[in-house]
Coordinates of C-alpha atoms in Angstrom, one line a residue:
M1 CA 31.7 -111.9 189.4
L2 CA 34.3 -113.9 191.3
K3 CA 31.7 -114.3 194.0
K4 CA 28.5 -115.2 191.5
E5 CA 30.4 -117.1 188.8
F6 CA 32.7 -119.0 190.8
G7 CA 31.4 -118.8 194.2
V8 CA 34.7 -117.8 195.6
E9 CA 35.7 -114.2 197.3
A10 CA 37.8 -111.5 196.7
G11 CA 41.0 -111.5 198.8
P12 CA 42.1 -108.5 201.1
E13 CA 43.9 -107.2 198.4
T14 CA 41.7 -107.3 195.4
R15 CA 39.1 -105.8 197.9
A16 CA 41.2 -102.5 198.4
L17 CA 42.7 -102.2 195.5
W18 CA 39.4 -102.1 194.2
Q19 CA 38.2 -99.5 196.5
S20 CA 41.2 -97.5 195.8
L21 CA 40.2 -97.8 192.5
L22 CA 36.8 -96.7 193.5
L23 CA 37.8 -93.5 195.0
A24 CA 40.7 -92.7 192.5
A25 CA 37.9 -92.5 189.6
D26 CA 36.1 -90.4 192.0
D27 CA 39.3 -88.1 192.8
A28 CA 39.6 -88.0 188.6
S29 CA 36.0 -86.6 188.0
N30 CA 35.6 -85.1 191.1
V31 CA 31.4 -84.8 190.1
Q32 CA 28.6 -86.6 190.6
S33 CA 25.9 -87.9 188.0
T34 CA 23.1 -85.6 187.5
S35 CA 20.9 -87.7 190.0
G36 CA 23.2 -86.8 192.9
V37 CA 24.2 -90.7 193.3
P38 CA 27.7 -91.4 194.0
A39 CA 30.0 -92.8 191.8
S40 CA 30.5 -96.2 194.0
Q41 CA 27.0 -96.8 194.7
R42 CA 26.3 -96.4 190.2
L43 CA 28.5 -99.4 190.4
G44 CA 25.5 -101.1 192.3
R45 CA 27.1 -101.8 195.8
P46 CA 25.9 -99.4 198.7
S47 CA 29.0 -97.2 200.1
I48 CA 29.7 -96.7 204.0
S49 CA 32.1 -94.6 205.7
V50 CA 33.6 -95.0 209.6
A51 CA 34.1 -91.9 211.0
D52 CA 36.4 -91.5 213.9
F53 CA 34.3 -92.2 217.1
V54 CA 34.0 -89.6 219.9
N55 CA 35.7 -89.9 223.3
L56 CA 33.4 -87.7 225.6
T57 CA 35.8 -88.3 228.5
G58 CA 38.9 -87.1 227.4
K59 CA 41.4 -90.1 229.0
Q60 CA 44.4 -90.7 225.9
G61 CA 43.3 -94.2 226.5
D62 CA 40.3 -94.1 225.2
D63 CA 41.1 -92.0 222.5
F64 CA 43.8 -95.5 221.6
F65 CA 40.7 -97.9 222.4
A66 CA 38.2 -95.5 220.0
K67 CA 40.6 -95.9 217.2
G68 CA 40.9 -99.6 217.1
L69 CA 37.2 -100.3 217.8
V70 CA 37.0 -97.8 214.4
Q71 CA 39.7 -99.8 212.5
D72 CA 38.2 -103.0 213.1
I73 CA 34.8 -101.9 212.3
T74 CA 36.2 -100.9 209.3
T75 CA 38.2 -104.0 208.2
A76 CA 35.1 -106.3 209.3
L77 CA 32.9 -104.1 206.6
S78 CA 35.8 -104.4 204.4
E79 CA 35.4 -107.9 204.0
V80 CA 32.0 -108.1 203.2
A81 CA 31.9 -108.2 199.2
D82 CA 28.0 -106.5 199.3
Y83 CA 29.4 -103.3 200.3
V84 CA 32.3 -100.3 199.5
V85 CA 33.7 -99.5 203.0
L86 CA 35.1 -95.4 202.0
A87 CA 38.1 -94.4 203.9
A88 CA 36.8 -91.2 206.2
L89 CA 40.3 -89.6 205.0
P90 CA 41.4 -86.2 206.9
P91 CA 40.3 -82.8 205.9
E92 CA 42.1 -81.3 202.7
K93 CA 42.3 -77.9 201.2
S94 CA 42.4 -77.3 197.8
G95 CA 43.4 -74.0 198.3
P96 CA 43.4 -70.5 200.8
G97 CA 40.0 -70.4 202.0
E98 CA 38.3 -72.8 200.4
E99 CA 36.4 -75.4 203.0
A100 CA 37.8 -78.9 203.8
K101 CA 36.4 -81.4 202.2
T102 CA 36.5 -84.9 203.4
P103 CA 36.5 -87.1 199.9
G104 CA 34.9 -90.6 202.0
I105 CA 32.4 -88.9 203.9
L106 CA 31.4 -86.8 201.1
R107 CA 30.8 -89.5 198.6
A108 CA 29.3 -92.6 201.3
R109 CA 25.7 -93.0 201.1
Y110 CA 25.6 -94.2 204.8
M111 CA 27.7 -93.1 207.7
L112 CA 28.8 -95.0 210.7
S113 CA 29.3 -92.8 214.5
G114 CA 30.0 -93.4 217.3
S115 CA 31.2 -92.4 220.7
V116 CA 33.1 -94.0 223.8
Q117 CA 31.9 -93.4 228.0
R118 CA 33.4 -94.4 230.3
S119 CA 32.5 -94.5 234.5
G120 CA 35.2 -96.4 236.1
N121 CA 36.5 -99.6 234.7
G122 CA 33.2 -99.2 232.9
L123 CA 32.8 -98.4 229.1
R124 CA 29.4 -97.5 227.1
V125 CA 30.1 -97.0 223.1
N126 CA 27.1 -95.9 221.1
V127 CA 27.1 -96.6 217.7
Q128 CA 24.8 -95.1 215.0
L129 CA 24.4 -95.5 211.2
V130 CA 22.5 -92.5 209.1
D131 CA 21.5 -92.1 205.5
A132 CA 23.9 -89.4 204.6
A133 CA 21.5 -88.7 201.4
G134 CA 18.3 -88.5 203.4
G135 CA 19.4 -87.6 207.2
H136 CA 17.8 -90.1 208.5
H137 CA 18.9 -92.8 211.3
V138 CA 18.4 -96.1 210.3
W139 CA 20.0 -97.7 213.2
A140 CA 21.7 -97.4 216.6
Q141 CA 22.7 -99.5 219.1
K142 CA 24.7 -99.0 222.9
F143 CA 27.2 -101.5 224.3
D144 CA 28.5 -101.9 227.5
G145 CA 31.7 -103.7 229.0
H146 CA 35.0 -103.2 231.1
S147 CA 38.4 -101.6 230.6
E148 CA 40.3 -104.2 231.8
N149 CA 38.8 -107.1 228.7
A150 CA 39.3 -104.2 226.5
L151 CA 39.6 -106.4 223.4
E152 CA 37.4 -108.7 223.6
F153 CA 35.2 -106.2 224.1
Q154 CA 35.9 -104.2 221.3
D155 CA 36.3 -107.3 219.0
R156 CA 32.4 -108.2 220.3
I157 CA 31.7 -104.3 219.2
A158 CA 32.9 -104.5 215.5
Q159 CA 31.4 -108.2 215.3
S160 CA 27.9 -106.8 216.3
V161 CA 28.1 -103.9 214.0
V162 CA 28.6 -105.4 211.4
L163 CA 25.9 -107.7 211.6
A164 CA 23.7 -105.4 212.6
V165 CA 24.4 -102.5 209.7
I166 CA 24.5 -105.7 207.0
L167 CA 20.8 -106.5 208.3
E168 CA 19.8 -103.1 208.5
L169 CA 20.4 -102.3 205.5
Q170 CA 19.0 -105.3 203.9
L171 CA 15.9 -104.3 205.3
T172 CA 16.3 -100.6 204.0
N173 CA 16.8 -102.0 200.4
W174 CA 13.5 -104.0 201.0
K175 CA 11.6 -100.7 202.6
V176 CA 10.9 -103.1 206.2
R177 CA 11.2 -101.3 209.3
D178 CA 11.2 -104.7 211.7
K179 CA 8.3 -104.3 214.4
S180 CA 9.4 -107.5 216.5
P181 CA 11.4 -106.7 219.3
P182 CA 14.8 -107.6 219.7
G183 CA 15.6 -108.4 222.7
T184 CA 18.2 -109.0 225.0
P185 CA 22.0 -107.7 223.4
E186 CA 23.0 -111.4 223.2
V187 CA 19.5 -112.5 221.8
R188 CA 20.2 -110.2 219.4
R189 CA 23.9 -110.8 218.4
L190 CA 23.0 -114.7 218.2
V191 CA 20.0 -114.3 215.7
N192 CA 22.3 -111.9 213.9
E193 CA 24.9 -114.3 213.7
A194 CA 21.8 -116.8 212.3
L195 CA 20.9 -114.8 209.6
M196 CA 24.1 -113.7 208.2
K197 CA 24.2 -117.9 207.9
Y198 CA 21.0 -117.9 206.8
F199 CA 21.5 -115.6 203.7
E200 CA 24.6 -117.5 202.7
M201 CA 22.1 -120.5 201.8
T202 CA 24.8 -123.7 202.0
R203 CA 23.5 -126.8 203.7
D204 CA 26.8 -126.5 205.9
S205 CA 25.8 -122.2 206.7
L206 CA 22.3 -123.4 207.7
L207 CA 22.9 -125.9 210.0
V208 CA 25.1 -123.6 211.7
G209 CA 22.3 -120.8 211.4
I210 CA 20.3 -123.6 212.6
E211 CA 22.5 -124.2 215.7
L212 CA 23.0 -120.7 216.5
A213 CA 19.0 -119.8 216.3
E214 CA 18.6 -122.4 219.0
K215 CA 20.5 -121.0 221.4
A216 CA 18.7 -118.0 220.9
F217 CA 15.4 -118.8 221.1
S218 CA 16.6 -121.0 224.4
I219 CA 17.8 -117.7 226.0
G220 CA 14.6 -115.7 224.9
P221 CA 12.2 -118.7 224.6
D222 CA 9.5 -115.6 224.5
N223 CA 11.2 -113.4 221.9
A224 CA 9.4 -113.2 218.3
R225 CA 12.6 -112.6 216.2
A226 CA 14.2 -115.5 217.4
K227 CA 11.1 -117.6 216.7
R228 CA 10.5 -117.0 213.5
T229 CA 14.6 -117.0 213.0
L230 CA 14.7 -120.5 213.8
S231 CA 11.4 -121.1 212.1
I232 CA 13.1 -120.1 208.7
V233 CA 16.2 -121.8 209.3
I234 CA 14.7 -125.3 209.2
S235 CA 12.5 -124.4 206.6
M236 CA 15.3 -123.4 204.1
G237 CA 17.9 -126.5 206.2
V238 CA 15.1 -128.3 204.5
A239 CA 15.1 -126.9 201.1
F240 CA 18.8 -127.5 200.7
G241 CA 18.5 -130.7 202.1
A242 CA 20.5 -130.1 205.4
L243 CA 17.6 -131.6 207.2
P244 CA 15.3 -134.0 206.4
R245 CA 11.9 -133.5 205.3
E246 CA 10.0 -135.2 208.6
R247 CA 6.8 -134.3 209.5
G248 CA 8.4 -132.8 213.2
V249 CA 10.0 -130.8 211.9
I250 CA 8.6 -129.0 208.8
E251 CA 5.4 -128.6 211.8
R252 CA 7.7 -127.2 214.6
A253 CA 8.4 -124.5 211.9
V254 CA 4.9 -124.2 211.3
E255 CA 4.6 -123.9 215.4
L256 CA 7.6 -121.6 215.7
A257 CA 6.3 -118.8 212.4
E258 CA 2.7 -119.1 213.9
A259 CA 4.1 -117.9 217.5
A260 CA 6.0 -115.6 216.1
V261 CA 3.0 -113.8 214.2
R262 CA 0.9 -113.9 217.3
A263 CA 3.1 -112.2 219.2
V264 CA 3.5 -109.5 216.3
P265 CA 0.5 -109.7 214.4
D266 CA 1.7 -106.4 211.7
D267 CA 4.9 -107.9 211.0
E268 CA 5.2 -109.0 207.6
I269 CA 8.7 -110.6 208.1
A270 CA 7.2 -113.4 210.0
R271 CA 4.0 -113.4 207.7
C272 CA 6.5 -114.3 205.2
I273 CA 8.5 -117.1 207.1
L274 CA 4.8 -118.7 208.3
S275 CA 4.1 -119.0 204.7
F276 CA 6.9 -120.7 203.4
A277 CA 6.6 -123.2 206.7
L278 CA 3.0 -123.5 205.4
E279 CA 4.1 -124.6 201.7
S280 CA 6.8 -127.1 203.1
C281 CA 4.1 -129.0 204.4
G282 CA 1.6 -128.2 201.4
R283 CA -0.4 -126.1 202.8
I284 CA -0.8 -124.0 199.6
D285 CA -4.2 -122.0 200.3
E286 CA -2.7 -120.9 203.6
A287 CA 0.4 -120.0 203.2
I288 CA -1.1 -117.7 200.0
A289 CA -3.0 -115.7 202.5
E290 CA -0.3 -115.5 204.8
C291 CA 1.4 -113.5 202.1
R292 CA -1.7 -111.4 200.9
H293 CA -1.4 -110.6 204.5
A294 CA 2.2 -109.4 204.1
I295 CA 1.8 -107.8 201.3
S296 CA -1.1 -105.8 202.6
L297 CA 0.9 -105.0 205.4
N298 CA 3.9 -103.6 202.7
P299 CA 3.5 -103.6 199.3
S300 CA 7.4 -103.1 198.8
Y301 CA 8.8 -106.1 200.3
P302 CA 9.8 -108.4 198.0
T303 CA 9.8 -111.3 199.9
G304 CA 5.9 -111.1 199.6
H305 CA 6.1 -110.8 195.7
G306 CA 8.5 -114.0 195.5
D307 CA 6.9 -116.5 198.4
I308 CA 3.3 -115.7 196.5
S309 CA 5.0 -116.1 192.6
M310 CA 6.0 -119.3 193.8
L311 CA 2.4 -120.3 195.4
F312 CA 0.9 -119.5 192.4
A313 CA 2.8 -121.4 190.3
L314 CA 2.6 -124.7 192.2
R315 CA -1.2 -123.8 191.8
G316 CA -1.0 -123.4 188.2
Q317 CA -1.9 -119.6 187.8
V318 CA 0.7 -119.1 185.4
D319 CA 0.3 -115.2 184.5
E320 CA -0.2 -114.2 188.3
A321 CA 2.9 -116.1 189.2
V322 CA 5.1 -114.3 186.5
R323 CA 3.4 -110.9 187.3
E324 CA 4.6 -111.6 191.2
A325 CA 7.7 -112.8 189.8
N326 CA 8.8 -110.0 187.6
E327 CA 7.9 -107.6 190.9
A328 CA 9.8 -109.3 193.1
I329 CA 12.6 -109.0 191.3
R330 CA 12.2 -105.4 190.2
L331 CA 11.6 -104.8 193.7
G332 CA 14.9 -107.1 195.3
T333 CA 17.9 -106.7 192.5
H334 CA 21.1 -107.7 193.4
D335 CA 20.3 -109.0 196.8
V336 CA 21.2 -112.5 198.2
I337 CA 18.1 -114.3 197.4
D338 CA 17.3 -112.9 194.2
F339 CA 17.8 -116.6 192.6
W340 CA 14.9 -117.7 194.4
R341 CA 12.5 -115.1 193.0
H342 CA 13.9 -116.1 189.7
H343 CA 13.7 -119.7 190.6
G344 CA 9.6 -119.0 190.9
L345 CA 9.9 -117.3 187.8
V346 CA 11.6 -121.1 186.3
V347 CA 8.8 -123.2 188.3
A348 CA 5.7 -120.6 186.5
L349 CA 7.2 -121.0 183.3
F350 CA 7.5 -124.7 183.5
A351 CA 3.8 -124.5 184.3
G352 CA 2.8 -122.8 181.6
G353 CA 4.8 -124.8 178.8
D354 CA 7.3 -122.2 178.4
N355 CA 10.2 -124.0 178.2
Q356 CA 13.2 -122.2 176.9
R357 CA 12.3 -119.2 179.0
A358 CA 12.1 -121.7 182.0
L359 CA 15.6 -123.4 181.0
E360 CA 17.2 -119.5 180.6
A361 CA 15.9 -118.7 184.6
A362 CA 17.2 -122.3 185.3
R363 CA 20.3 -121.6 184.3
K364 CA 20.6 -118.3 186.1
V365 CA 19.7 -119.5 189.2
V366 CA 22.3 -122.6 189.5
R367 CA 24.8 -120.5 188.2
T368 CA 23.9 -117.8 191.2
K369 CA 23.1 -120.8 193.4
P370 CA 25.1 -124.2 192.2
G371 CA 24.7 -125.9 195.8
F372 CA 20.3 -124.7 195.8
V373 CA 19.5 -128.3 194.1
R374 CA 15.9 -127.8 193.9
G375 CA 16.9 -125.1 191.3
A376 CA 19.2 -127.6 189.6
L377 CA 16.2 -129.8 189.2
Y378 CA 14.4 -127.5 187.4
W379 CA 17.2 -126.9 185.6
A380 CA 17.2 -130.9 184.7
A381 CA 13.6 -130.5 183.8
T382 CA 13.6 -127.8 181.7
A383 CA 17.0 -128.8 179.7
S384 CA 14.5 -132.0 179.0
A385 CA 11.8 -130.8 178.0
T386 CA 14.0 -128.6 175.6
G387 CA 15.6 -131.5 173.8
N388 CA 18.9 -131.0 175.4
N389 CA 19.4 -134.3 176.8
E390 CA 22.9 -133.8 177.1
E391 CA 22.6 -130.3 179.6
A392 CA 19.7 -132.5 181.5
S393 CA 22.2 -135.4 182.3
R394 CA 24.8 -133.0 183.1
A395 CA 21.9 -131.7 185.6
I396 CA 21.3 -134.8 187.3
H397 CA 24.6 -135.8 187.7
H398 CA 25.3 -132.4 189.5
C399 CA 22.1 -133.0 191.8
L400 CA 23.3 -136.2 192.7
S401 CA 26.5 -135.4 193.2
Q402 CA 25.1 -133.8 196.5
L403 CA 21.9 -135.5 197.3
P404 CA 22.8 -139.0 196.4
H405 CA 19.2 -140.0 197.9
L406 CA 17.2 -138.2 195.4
N407 CA 15.2 -140.4 193.1
L408 CA 12.0 -140.3 191.3
S409 CA 9.9 -141.6 194.5
N410 CA 11.2 -139.5 196.6
V411 CA 12.0 -136.3 195.1
C412 CA 8.4 -134.6 194.8
P413 CA 6.4 -135.0 197.0
G414 CA 9.1 -135.0 199.3
F415 CA 12.2 -132.8 198.1
V416 CA 10.4 -130.4 196.1
P417 CA 7.2 -129.2 196.7
R418 CA 4.4 -130.7 194.3
Y419 CA 2.6 -129.0 191.9
V420 CA -1.1 -128.9 192.6
K421 CA -2.3 -130.3 189.3
D422 CA -1.7 -133.8 188.4
H423 CA -0.8 -132.8 184.7
H424 CA 1.9 -130.4 186.0
H425 CA 3.6 -132.9 188.6
S426 CA 3.3 -135.8 186.4
R427 CA 5.5 -133.6 183.1
F428 CA 7.9 -132.9 186.1
L429 CA 8.4 -136.0 187.1
E430 CA 8.8 -137.3 183.3
M431 CA 11.3 -134.6 182.4
L432 CA 13.0 -135.6 185.3
S433 CA 13.0 -139.3 184.6
R434 CA 14.3 -138.5 180.8
A435 CA 17.1 -136.5 182.5
G436 CA 18.1 -139.6 184.1
L437 CA 16.6 -139.3 187.7
P438 CA 16.9 -142.9 189.1
G439 CA 13.5 -145.0 189.4
S440 CA 14.1 -145.7 193.1

């Protein structure tokens, strides 16, 4: 709630207390729901347990390395507010003859484990993430380094594991299997870091994400993941006002996404990224075709439904847009880009003249993502359309405090994609004018 309502992160002490309360509640009841879902999951966040890494070579020094690595990974995962990290506690027996129980391991939805091997001064660490409920592997990766730089190697592994786990669990939640080759370890690391900055979705984080994606692309210019990642951070950078809406910038995003699609035609992620780039330059019909292709590849992918909802809304197909937005919200509940799907609902409801529902949805978008000025502009327009003039004025002030250059001549088309139908476009600008957006 701190993150959602006020945009601040809970401190380490608060997170530690939260996790201890979860464990205490589980110990007190010692039962799970009839559906078999752990208590930590029922509270809305997936739980992860980090098991001790196995020392395959038996050297005592490698035991210390393995334990330090587990502590680093556990600490880093604990700093991610979207996940509950349950400690892998030492086995405890309840009484004579009873089996040992490890509460953290038994209750966690996901188990992270690994091993350490040595050959001379070389170290190899294998890490894997398993879905404890289904028993299947979610992700695995190996890391090679040298014992002379053990602490640096340890830090690099912990950072890489946390980034990979977060992104893999997001794809698992979306029922997506990434079909594009990950590339070299360095390209993979840079792409993951760029995506984490992308998912923060602030103007500053997007600029950092672009820089990281540019590095990944320079190292792996033929790598499809690097291309599509650079494309999406550029497109979203334009959407958030971090980059100027210039023709060359948008064209580059389109070219990168097209190259990623050519490399892996059945990659629904790349198809949606291409659709978003096409939307940014006004090629709505082509963007819809790419979204339809993505949905045909994976009907459970919420981004496909969310993106096509926005496109239908811009084209004035209100019923289709609302239906697709609601489906996207259902499939992607509580993930990091949920606000974007609600924004698509706002654009559709405003086009359909359902001003009160549009205003309520717009308020939700702005509460969730205050730095999303596109959303705040629709907040202003819907407030104006419902006669909430003071609220509309506050919304415009909020927009101009972040992007002072916005005015009626450059806001749409320009910063905000244009409705295809003239009467929808004219009404949007009229409401922004009433709300107080300057004329020039």
